Each structure stands twice: as C-alpha cells, then as structure tokens.
mmCIF file of C-alpha atoms in Angstrom:
data_model
loop_
_atom_site.group_PDB
_atom_site.id
_atom_site.type_symbol
_atom_site.label_atom_id
_atom_site.label_comp_id
_atom_site.label_asym_id
_atom_site.label_seq_id
_atom_site.Cartn_x
_atom_site.Cartn_y
_atom_site.Cartn_z
ATOM 1 C CA MET A 4 0.215 0.068 -0.329
ATOM 2 C CA ALA A 5 1.212 3.318 -0.896
ATOM 3 C CA ASP A 6 2.567 5.281 1.960
ATOM 4 C CA PRO A 7 0.268 8.925 2.083
ATOM 5 C CA ARG A 8 2.912 10.725 3.022
ATOM 6 C CA LEU A 9 4.880 10.103 -0.001
ATOM 7 C CA THR A 10 1.932 9.856 -2.431
ATOM 8 C CA PRO A 11 0.218 12.642 -4.073
ATOM 9 C CA ALA A 12 -2.927 11.248 -4.059
ATOM 10 C CA ARG A 13 -6.643 11.588 -3.288
ATOM 11 C CA GLY A 14 -9.873 10.212 -4.373
ATOM 12 C CA ASP A 15 -10.661 13.369 -6.512
ATOM 13 C CA LEU A 16 -6.849 14.172 -7.598
ATOM 14 C CA ALA A 17 -3.698 13.070 -8.280
ATOM 15 C CA ALA A 18 0.077 13.342 -9.402
ATOM 16 C CA LYS A 19 0.090 12.622 -13.471
ATOM 17 C CA TYR A 20 3.045 10.421 -12.514
ATOM 18 C CA LEU A 21 0.501 7.846 -10.775
ATOM 19 C CA GLU A 22 -2.139 7.361 -13.621
ATOM 20 C CA GLY A 23 -2.205 3.420 -13.695
ATOM 21 C CA THR A 24 -1.004 2.557 -10.011
ATOM 22 C CA VAL A 25 -3.694 4.500 -7.864
ATOM 23 C CA LYS A 26 -7.216 5.468 -8.077
ATOM 24 C CA ALA A 27 -8.550 9.362 -8.422
ATOM 25 C CA ALA A 28 -10.762 11.117 -10.657
ATOM 26 C CA ARG A 29 -8.073 13.005 -12.622
ATOM 27 C CA PHE A 30 -4.711 13.418 -13.383
ATOM 28 C CA VAL A 31 -2.861 16.376 -13.089
ATOM 29 C CA GLU A 32 0.597 17.229 -14.263
ATOM 30 C CA GLY A 33 1.282 19.773 -11.656
ATOM 31 C CA GLU A 34 3.628 22.717 -11.688
ATOM 32 C CA ARG A 35 7.012 23.342 -9.816
ATOM 33 C CA LEU A 36 7.326 26.229 -7.905
ATOM 34 C CA GLU A 37 10.296 26.931 -5.259
ATOM 35 C CA ILE A 38 9.517 28.354 -1.214
ATOM 36 C CA CYS A 39 9.961 31.697 -1.210
ATOM 37 C CA ALA A 40 9.651 32.456 2.449
ATOM 38 C CA SER A 41 12.179 31.450 5.189
ATOM 39 C CA ILE A 42 10.297 28.412 6.415
ATOM 40 C CA ALA A 43 6.913 27.127 4.948
ATOM 41 C CA PRO A 44 4.730 24.882 6.847
ATOM 42 C CA LEU A 45 3.837 21.870 5.179
ATOM 43 C CA ARG A 46 0.515 20.683 6.793
ATOM 44 C CA GLU A 47 -1.486 17.955 7.102
ATOM 45 C CA ALA A 48 -4.698 19.891 5.997
ATOM 46 C CA PRO A 49 -5.416 23.471 4.450
ATOM 47 C CA LEU A 50 -5.925 25.122 7.932
ATOM 48 C CA ALA A 51 -3.607 27.374 9.711
ATOM 49 C CA ASP A 52 -3.753 25.085 13.010
ATOM 50 C CA ALA A 53 -3.221 21.438 11.265
ATOM 51 C CA MET A 54 -1.045 19.555 12.699
ATOM 52 C CA GLN A 55 2.736 20.474 10.904
ATOM 53 C CA SER A 56 3.852 17.505 8.855
ATOM 54 C CA THR A 57 7.488 19.039 8.383
ATOM 55 C CA GLU A 58 8.641 21.933 6.563
ATOM 56 C CA ALA A 59 9.793 23.709 3.647
ATOM 57 C CA LEU A 60 12.561 25.961 3.436
ATOM 58 C CA LYS A 61 13.581 29.048 1.025
ATOM 59 C CA GLY A 62 14.528 27.666 -2.676
ATOM 60 C CA GLU A 63 12.826 24.374 -2.368
ATOM 61 C CA VAL A 64 11.106 23.202 -5.178
ATOM 62 C CA VAL A 65 7.069 21.275 -4.629
ATOM 63 C CA THR A 66 4.755 20.097 -7.632
ATOM 64 C CA ILE A 67 1.463 22.197 -6.784
ATOM 65 C CA TYR A 68 -1.705 19.530 -7.696
ATOM 66 C CA ASP A 69 -4.566 21.416 -6.546
ATOM 67 C CA ARG A 70 -5.309 24.758 -4.755
ATOM 68 C CA ASN A 71 -7.888 25.265 -2.882
ATOM 69 C CA GLY A 72 -9.336 29.026 -3.739
ATOM 70 C CA GLU A 73 -8.400 29.877 0.012
ATOM 71 C CA GLY A 74 -5.138 30.457 0.589
ATOM 72 C CA TRP A 75 -3.563 26.576 -0.225
ATOM 73 C CA ALA A 76 -1.759 24.585 -2.150
ATOM 74 C CA TRP A 77 -1.567 20.822 -2.365
ATOM 75 C CA GLY A 78 1.684 19.569 -3.414
ATOM 76 C CA GLN A 79 4.687 17.725 -3.339
ATOM 77 C CA LEU A 80 8.420 18.494 -1.784
ATOM 78 C CA GLU A 81 10.713 17.772 -4.695
ATOM 79 C CA ALA A 82 13.744 17.068 -2.045
ATOM 80 C CA ASP A 83 12.681 14.189 -0.051
ATOM 81 C CA GLY A 84 8.622 13.725 -1.088
ATOM 82 C CA TYR A 85 6.453 14.815 1.323
ATOM 83 C CA VAL A 86 3.307 15.137 0.538
ATOM 84 C CA GLY A 87 1.137 17.993 1.965
ATOM 85 C CA TRP A 88 -0.906 21.587 2.482
ATOM 86 C CA LEU A 89 1.724 25.152 1.812
ATOM 87 C CA PRO A 90 0.418 28.377 2.207
ATOM 88 C CA GLU A 91 0.344 29.567 -1.175
ATOM 89 C CA ALA A 92 2.007 33.051 -0.001
ATOM 90 C CA ALA A 93 5.431 30.952 0.922
ATOM 91 C CA LEU A 94 5.469 29.997 -3.124
ATOM 92 C CA ALA A 95 6.644 31.741 -6.092
ATOM 93 C CA LYS A 96 8.011 30.999 -9.734
ATOM 94 C CA LEU A 97 10.778 28.612 -10.077
ATOM 95 C CA ASN A 98 14.461 29.768 -10.205
ATOM 96 C CA PRO A 99 16.267 26.543 -11.252
ATOM 97 C CA ASN A 100 20.097 28.812 -11.001
ATOM 98 C CA ARG A 101 20.104 29.025 -6.920
ATOM 99 C CA THR A 102 23.961 28.918 -7.176
ATOM 100 C CA HIS A 103 24.060 28.748 -3.006
ATOM 101 C CA GLN A 104 23.380 27.836 -0.064
ATOM 102 C CA ILE A 105 22.782 28.610 3.928
ATOM 103 C CA THR A 106 25.674 26.704 6.173
ATOM 104 C CA ALA A 107 25.418 28.229 9.217
ATOM 105 C CA ILE A 108 22.547 26.786 11.233
ATOM 106 C CA ARG A 109 20.679 30.505 10.655
ATOM 107 C CA THR A 110 21.950 33.782 9.577
ATOM 108 C CA PHE A 111 20.173 37.534 8.350
ATOM 109 C CA ALA A 112 19.334 39.466 5.646
ATOM 110 C CA PHE A 113 20.408 42.430 5.594
ATOM 111 C CA PRO A 114 19.107 45.078 3.303
ATOM 112 C CA GLY A 115 22.842 46.667 3.082
ATOM 113 C CA PRO A 116 26.273 46.188 3.301
ATOM 114 C CA SER A 117 26.234 46.831 7.167
ATOM 115 C CA ILE A 118 24.932 44.571 10.525
ATOM 116 C CA LYS A 119 23.805 47.654 12.104
ATOM 117 C CA LEU A 120 21.121 48.052 9.596
ATOM 118 C CA PRO A 121 17.639 45.794 10.354
ATOM 119 C CA PRO A 122 17.757 42.707 8.995
ATOM 120 C CA ILE A 123 14.651 41.895 6.415
ATOM 121 C CA GLU A 124 14.797 38.214 6.880
ATOM 122 C CA THR A 125 16.253 35.142 8.983
ATOM 123 C CA LEU A 126 17.641 31.867 6.372
ATOM 124 C CA VAL A 127 18.333 28.793 8.438
ATOM 125 C CA MET A 128 20.742 26.397 6.805
ATOM 126 C CA LEU A 129 20.044 24.576 3.598
ATOM 127 C CA SER A 130 18.207 27.514 2.259
ATOM 128 C CA LEU A 131 19.352 28.323 -0.890
ATOM 129 C CA VAL A 132 19.456 31.329 -2.578
ATOM 130 C CA THR A 133 21.422 33.369 -5.649
ATOM 131 C CA VAL A 134 24.558 34.977 -5.597
ATOM 132 C CA ALA A 135 25.175 37.877 -7.590
ATOM 133 C CA ARG A 136 28.087 39.760 -6.080
ATOM 134 C CA GLU A 137 30.230 40.045 -3.005
ATOM 135 C CA GLU A 138 30.668 43.746 -1.595
ATOM 136 C CA ALA A 139 33.439 43.874 1.302
ATOM 137 C CA ASP A 140 32.083 40.743 3.664
ATOM 138 C CA PHE A 141 28.993 40.102 2.435
ATOM 139 C CA ALA A 142 27.136 38.157 -0.884
ATOM 140 C CA VAL A 143 24.752 40.077 -2.674
ATOM 141 C CA THR A 144 21.884 38.178 -4.024
ATOM 142 C CA ASN A 145 19.929 38.586 -6.754
ATOM 143 C CA GLU A 146 16.872 40.130 -5.018
ATOM 144 C CA GLY A 147 19.383 42.781 -3.292
ATOM 145 C CA LEU A 148 19.680 41.101 0.388
ATOM 146 C CA PHE A 149 23.257 41.076 1.656
ATOM 147 C CA LEU A 150 24.386 37.588 3.765
ATOM 148 C CA PRO A 151 27.532 37.722 6.003
ATOM 149 C CA LYS A 152 29.734 36.183 3.499
ATOM 150 C CA HIS A 153 31.084 33.555 5.939
ATOM 151 C CA HIS A 154 27.689 31.934 6.081
ATOM 152 C CA VAL A 155 27.365 31.063 2.962
ATOM 153 C CA ALA A 156 28.643 28.541 0.749
ATOM 154 C CA GLU A 157 28.283 27.570 -3.114
ATOM 155 C CA ARG A 158 25.834 25.030 -3.988
ATOM 156 C CA GLY A 159 26.680 21.660 -3.649
ATOM 157 C CA GLN A 160 29.731 22.014 -0.615
ATOM 158 C CA LYS A 161 29.300 18.737 2.096
ATOM 159 C CA GLU A 162 30.033 18.915 5.401
ATOM 160 C CA THR A 163 32.661 16.404 6.582
ATOM 161 C CA ASP A 164 30.835 14.983 9.703
ATOM 162 C CA PHE A 165 27.260 15.322 9.910
ATOM 163 C CA VAL A 166 27.160 14.449 13.436
ATOM 164 C CA ALA A 167 29.105 17.443 13.947
ATOM 165 C CA VAL A 168 26.642 19.632 12.393
ATOM 166 C CA ALA A 169 23.543 17.742 14.715
ATOM 167 C CA GLU A 170 26.085 19.098 17.493
ATOM 168 C CA ARG A 171 25.415 22.580 16.124
ATOM 169 C CA PHE A 172 21.769 22.463 17.400
ATOM 170 C CA VAL A 173 21.991 22.164 20.890
ATOM 171 C CA GLY A 174 19.986 23.818 22.877
ATOM 172 C CA THR A 175 17.318 24.605 19.634
ATOM 173 C CA PRO A 176 13.589 24.380 20.954
ATOM 174 C CA TYR A 177 11.832 21.493 19.645
ATOM 175 C CA LEU A 178 9.044 21.196 17.196
ATOM 176 C CA TRP A 179 6.882 19.223 16.106
ATOM 177 C CA GLY A 180 7.899 19.004 11.817
ATOM 178 C CA GLY A 181 10.622 21.380 12.507
ATOM 179 C CA LYS A 182 13.757 20.749 10.642
ATOM 180 C CA SER A 183 15.516 23.704 11.259
ATOM 181 C CA SER A 184 17.368 25.686 14.627
ATOM 182 C CA LEU A 185 14.282 28.038 15.011
ATOM 183 C CA GLY A 186 12.735 24.750 16.214
ATOM 184 C CA ILE A 187 13.288 21.299 15.446
ATOM 185 C CA ASP A 188 12.365 17.204 15.746
ATOM 186 C CA CYS A 189 14.622 14.253 16.296
ATOM 187 C CA SER A 190 14.185 12.904 12.406
ATOM 188 C CA GLY A 191 14.185 16.680 10.813
ATOM 189 C CA LEU A 192 17.738 16.460 12.913
ATOM 190 C CA VAL A 193 19.002 13.792 11.042
ATOM 191 C CA GLN A 194 17.612 14.964 8.638
ATOM 192 C CA ILE A 195 18.888 18.313 7.978
ATOM 193 C CA SER A 196 22.398 16.723 9.379
ATOM 194 C CA LEU A 197 22.161 14.120 6.787
ATOM 195 C CA ASN A 198 21.400 16.754 4.054
ATOM 196 C CA ALA A 199 24.349 18.625 4.927
ATOM 197 C CA ALA A 200 26.985 16.148 4.589
ATOM 198 C CA GLY A 201 25.512 15.513 0.855
ATOM 199 C CA ILE A 202 23.434 11.958 1.810
ATOM 200 C CA GLY A 203 20.065 12.314 1.178
ATOM 201 C CA CYS A 204 17.603 11.132 3.891
ATOM 202 C CA PRO A 205 14.093 10.636 4.006
ATOM 203 C CA ARG A 206 11.747 12.657 6.300
ATOM 204 C CA ASP A 207 10.569 10.863 9.322
ATOM 205 C CA SER A 208 12.060 8.371 11.943
ATOM 206 C CA ASP A 209 10.630 4.597 10.404
ATOM 207 C CA MET A 210 11.255 6.050 6.991
ATOM 208 C CA GLN A 211 15.271 6.462 8.076
ATOM 209 C CA GLN A 212 14.789 3.204 10.188
ATOM 210 C CA ALA A 213 13.784 1.308 7.248
ATOM 211 C CA SER A 214 16.409 2.801 4.631
ATOM 212 C CA LEU A 215 19.370 4.091 6.138
ATOM 213 C CA GLY A 216 22.197 2.171 6.994
ATOM 214 C CA ARG A 217 22.526 -1.194 8.045
ATOM 215 C CA ALA A 218 21.151 -2.653 11.469
ATOM 216 C CA LEU A 219 24.281 -3.898 14.164
ATOM 217 C CA ASP A 220 23.518 -6.914 15.722
ATOM 218 C CA PRO A 221 23.443 -7.373 19.547
ATOM 219 C CA ALA A 222 27.290 -8.156 19.571
ATOM 220 C CA GLU A 223 27.602 -4.851 17.297
ATOM 221 C CA ALA A 224 25.543 -2.625 19.177
ATOM 222 C CA LYS A 225 27.615 -2.729 22.600
ATOM 223 C CA ARG A 226 30.451 -0.734 20.575
ATOM 224 C CA LEU A 227 28.591 2.046 19.322
ATOM 225 C CA GLN A 228 30.320 4.491 16.767
ATOM 226 C CA ARG A 229 29.640 8.226 16.117
ATOM 227 C CA GLY A 230 27.282 8.706 13.480
ATOM 228 C CA ASP A 231 25.310 5.166 14.320
ATOM 229 C CA LEU A 232 21.646 5.677 14.385
ATOM 230 C CA LEU A 233 19.878 4.488 17.672
ATOM 231 C CA PHE A 234 15.230 3.951 16.797
ATOM 232 C CA TRP A 235 12.833 4.189 19.196
ATOM 233 C CA LYS A 236 9.045 3.536 18.262
ATOM 234 C CA GLY A 237 8.383 7.631 16.629
ATOM 235 C CA HIS A 238 12.064 8.554 17.815
ATOM 236 C CA VAL A 239 15.766 8.757 16.524
ATOM 237 C CA ALA A 240 19.071 9.786 18.401
ATOM 238 C CA ILE A 241 22.731 10.185 16.781
ATOM 239 C CA ALA A 242 25.384 8.655 18.508
ATOM 240 C CA ARG A 243 28.487 11.092 19.267
ATOM 241 C CA ASP A 244 31.162 8.572 20.668
ATOM 242 C CA GLY A 245 30.021 5.015 22.530
ATOM 243 C CA GLU A 246 28.806 6.634 25.401
ATOM 244 C CA THR A 247 26.692 9.978 24.015
ATOM 245 C CA ILE A 248 23.649 10.781 21.670
ATOM 246 C CA VAL A 249 22.659 14.408 20.724
ATOM 247 C CA HIS A 250 18.944 13.745 20.143
ATOM 248 C CA ALA A 251 16.029 16.778 19.874
ATOM 249 C CA ASN A 252 13.622 15.344 22.054
ATOM 250 C CA ALA A 253 10.129 16.050 23.740
ATOM 251 C CA HIS A 254 11.176 15.219 27.165
ATOM 252 C CA HIS A 255 13.736 18.082 27.690
ATOM 253 C CA MET A 256 11.600 19.945 24.758
ATOM 254 C CA ALA A 257 15.381 20.692 22.926
ATOM 255 C CA THR A 258 18.149 19.055 21.293
ATOM 256 C CA VAL A 259 20.404 17.686 24.018
ATOM 257 C CA ILE A 260 23.797 15.453 24.243
ATOM 258 C CA GLU A 261 23.005 12.776 27.153
ATOM 259 C CA ASN A 262 24.264 9.730 27.573
ATOM 260 C CA THR A 263 23.005 6.973 25.929
ATOM 261 C CA HIS A 264 22.875 4.402 28.398
ATOM 262 C CA ALA A 265 20.494 6.598 30.665
ATOM 263 C CA THR A 266 18.781 7.498 28.030
ATOM 264 C CA ILE A 267 17.998 4.288 26.571
ATOM 265 C CA ALA A 268 16.882 3.445 29.818
ATOM 266 C CA ARG A 269 14.632 6.678 30.731
ATOM 267 C CA ILE A 270 12.720 5.728 27.302
ATOM 268 C CA LYS A 271 12.090 2.154 28.045
ATOM 269 C CA ALA A 272 11.046 2.784 31.123
ATOM 270 C CA ALA A 273 8.213 5.557 29.845
ATOM 271 C CA GLY A 274 6.928 2.332 28.167
ATOM 272 C CA SER A 275 9.172 1.666 24.703
ATOM 273 C CA PRO A 276 12.173 -0.077 24.396
ATOM 274 C CA LEU A 277 15.378 0.748 21.930
ATOM 275 C CA ALA A 278 13.838 -0.860 18.351
ATOM 276 C CA ALA A 279 17.344 -0.181 16.412
ATOM 277 C CA ILE A 280 21.147 1.045 15.792
ATOM 278 C CA ARG A 281 21.793 1.198 12.328
ATOM 279 C CA ARG A 282 24.621 2.068 11.043
ATOM 280 C CA LEU A 283 25.816 4.340 7.700
ATOM 281 C CA ASN A 284 29.118 3.213 7.263
ATOM 282 C CA ALA A 285 30.131 -0.617 6.189
#
C-alpha cells in the first residue's frame, strides 16, 4: 500500500505520474514552484491550525497539484517526496539557478552592506539563494539581500561530519515537524544533518529506520560508533561516541547531548524499548 505521506493521490485528484497505479477522478501534471518564504509549514490539511508534518525551506522545489481557493496549495516536495498543504503566499516561480546555500544554522539577511541595519529576513541552514556578487564581507543575492559571506557557500558544498552538524543544533527548541534552528524534531535533526553532508535522507524516523545504513547485531550494538543511529518507536537519536547521543526530544523540549545508556533506560521506562541501531558506514 502506498505511503500517503509520499504519495500525491486523493480520491478526487492525483499526480499524473501515478496514473495506472492509483485510483483518482483525475490526474494532473502539476506545476513546479519554489519556496520563497524563509520557512514554510507543510500541513496535513489546508488550515492554519492543522498539524505540521514538516517544513520547506527557502529555495526548495515543490510540485503543486491543487489549490483550494482559500490560500492553500497541495503538493509534493521534491527533495524528500513529502506531500501536504503549503500556504500559497510561500510559493513563487521556480528559479532553477540557485547558486548558493546557507551553511550557518541561521543567519540574517540585511538590506545593505552593514550589520547595523535592521535585518529583512532570517535564513536557516540549507536555504538556497542566488548570489549575484560579493561586496565587502557580504554575499549579495539577486534580490538585493546582503548575507554575511562566511555564512554562505556554493550550492552542493558538503560538511565532512554530519554529527558535528547535529551538535551545532544543541539548545534548539523542540518543534513537531520542524527542521531548522528555530525549531526541530528528532527526524528533522537527522535529515538536515545528513543533507548538509550530502547524504540523502527521508523525513520521518520510521522511514529512516527502514532505509538508512544497516542494522547492527547485538554484539556490534555494544560498541557504538560516532554516527550510528538509534531508533525507538517514533524517535531517533545520533551517537556521538560510545557513551553519548545528540537528539531533539520532547522530554527536554530541546536538542540535547546526554548519556546513551541513561536515555535508553528512561525511554524504556516510559514504555518504548530501543528498537534498532543502524550504521551508515559499512
């Protein structure tokens, strides 16, 4: 059965590429657009108070299949395939020539070449921009935004240690469906950290458990390595070494570093034993 989180199909409408594999009243090609807001919520329903499934960041590509006429658009994110409703105000014509990405966990966009000016926008890690030129210590986008030069890199630059990326989010508030330093959840932390290292990653923890790396046998699991992923039902954490993990969690309502064995015991006592440990490296 197709996963509805990743399948743009409803009884009344579905993506054209699914024709012949799902039932729907009609099939549409859709329109490829991009996210123009700093962060756009992707929700389960076209309502401002509907549950947030994930977030789309500035420059992300989305294919829109439907609009409800009340400010919401239904579509599928290109990067991880997630399906849901986005605010139409967060959408713009696709710019296929995005040249750079934000490498800081967040940065300010200024209206001119001075940090004393009031920022226009806050951009977060892996947001995409088009840099037109450099001026002093700033990268200037084609929209006229001035970004601190050392917070921007050419698109496709890869971090060498995805765990170090995750550690930079320590202290970030926990947010269901979040994937930025303004608010993040457990699987969002794994996804954004791996993506920063150039590694593809699905959005939710069950998807990550099913597809990332290989499962460790009990003997291997006693010797955790940096970058191993620990899974519980509905939760994931990243091993920093043999003794500590980093994870975004609702217990602390933040991204924290804590002792691995104490965390396993605490979560088990709450009714969820450790389900699997997976290793990305061979």
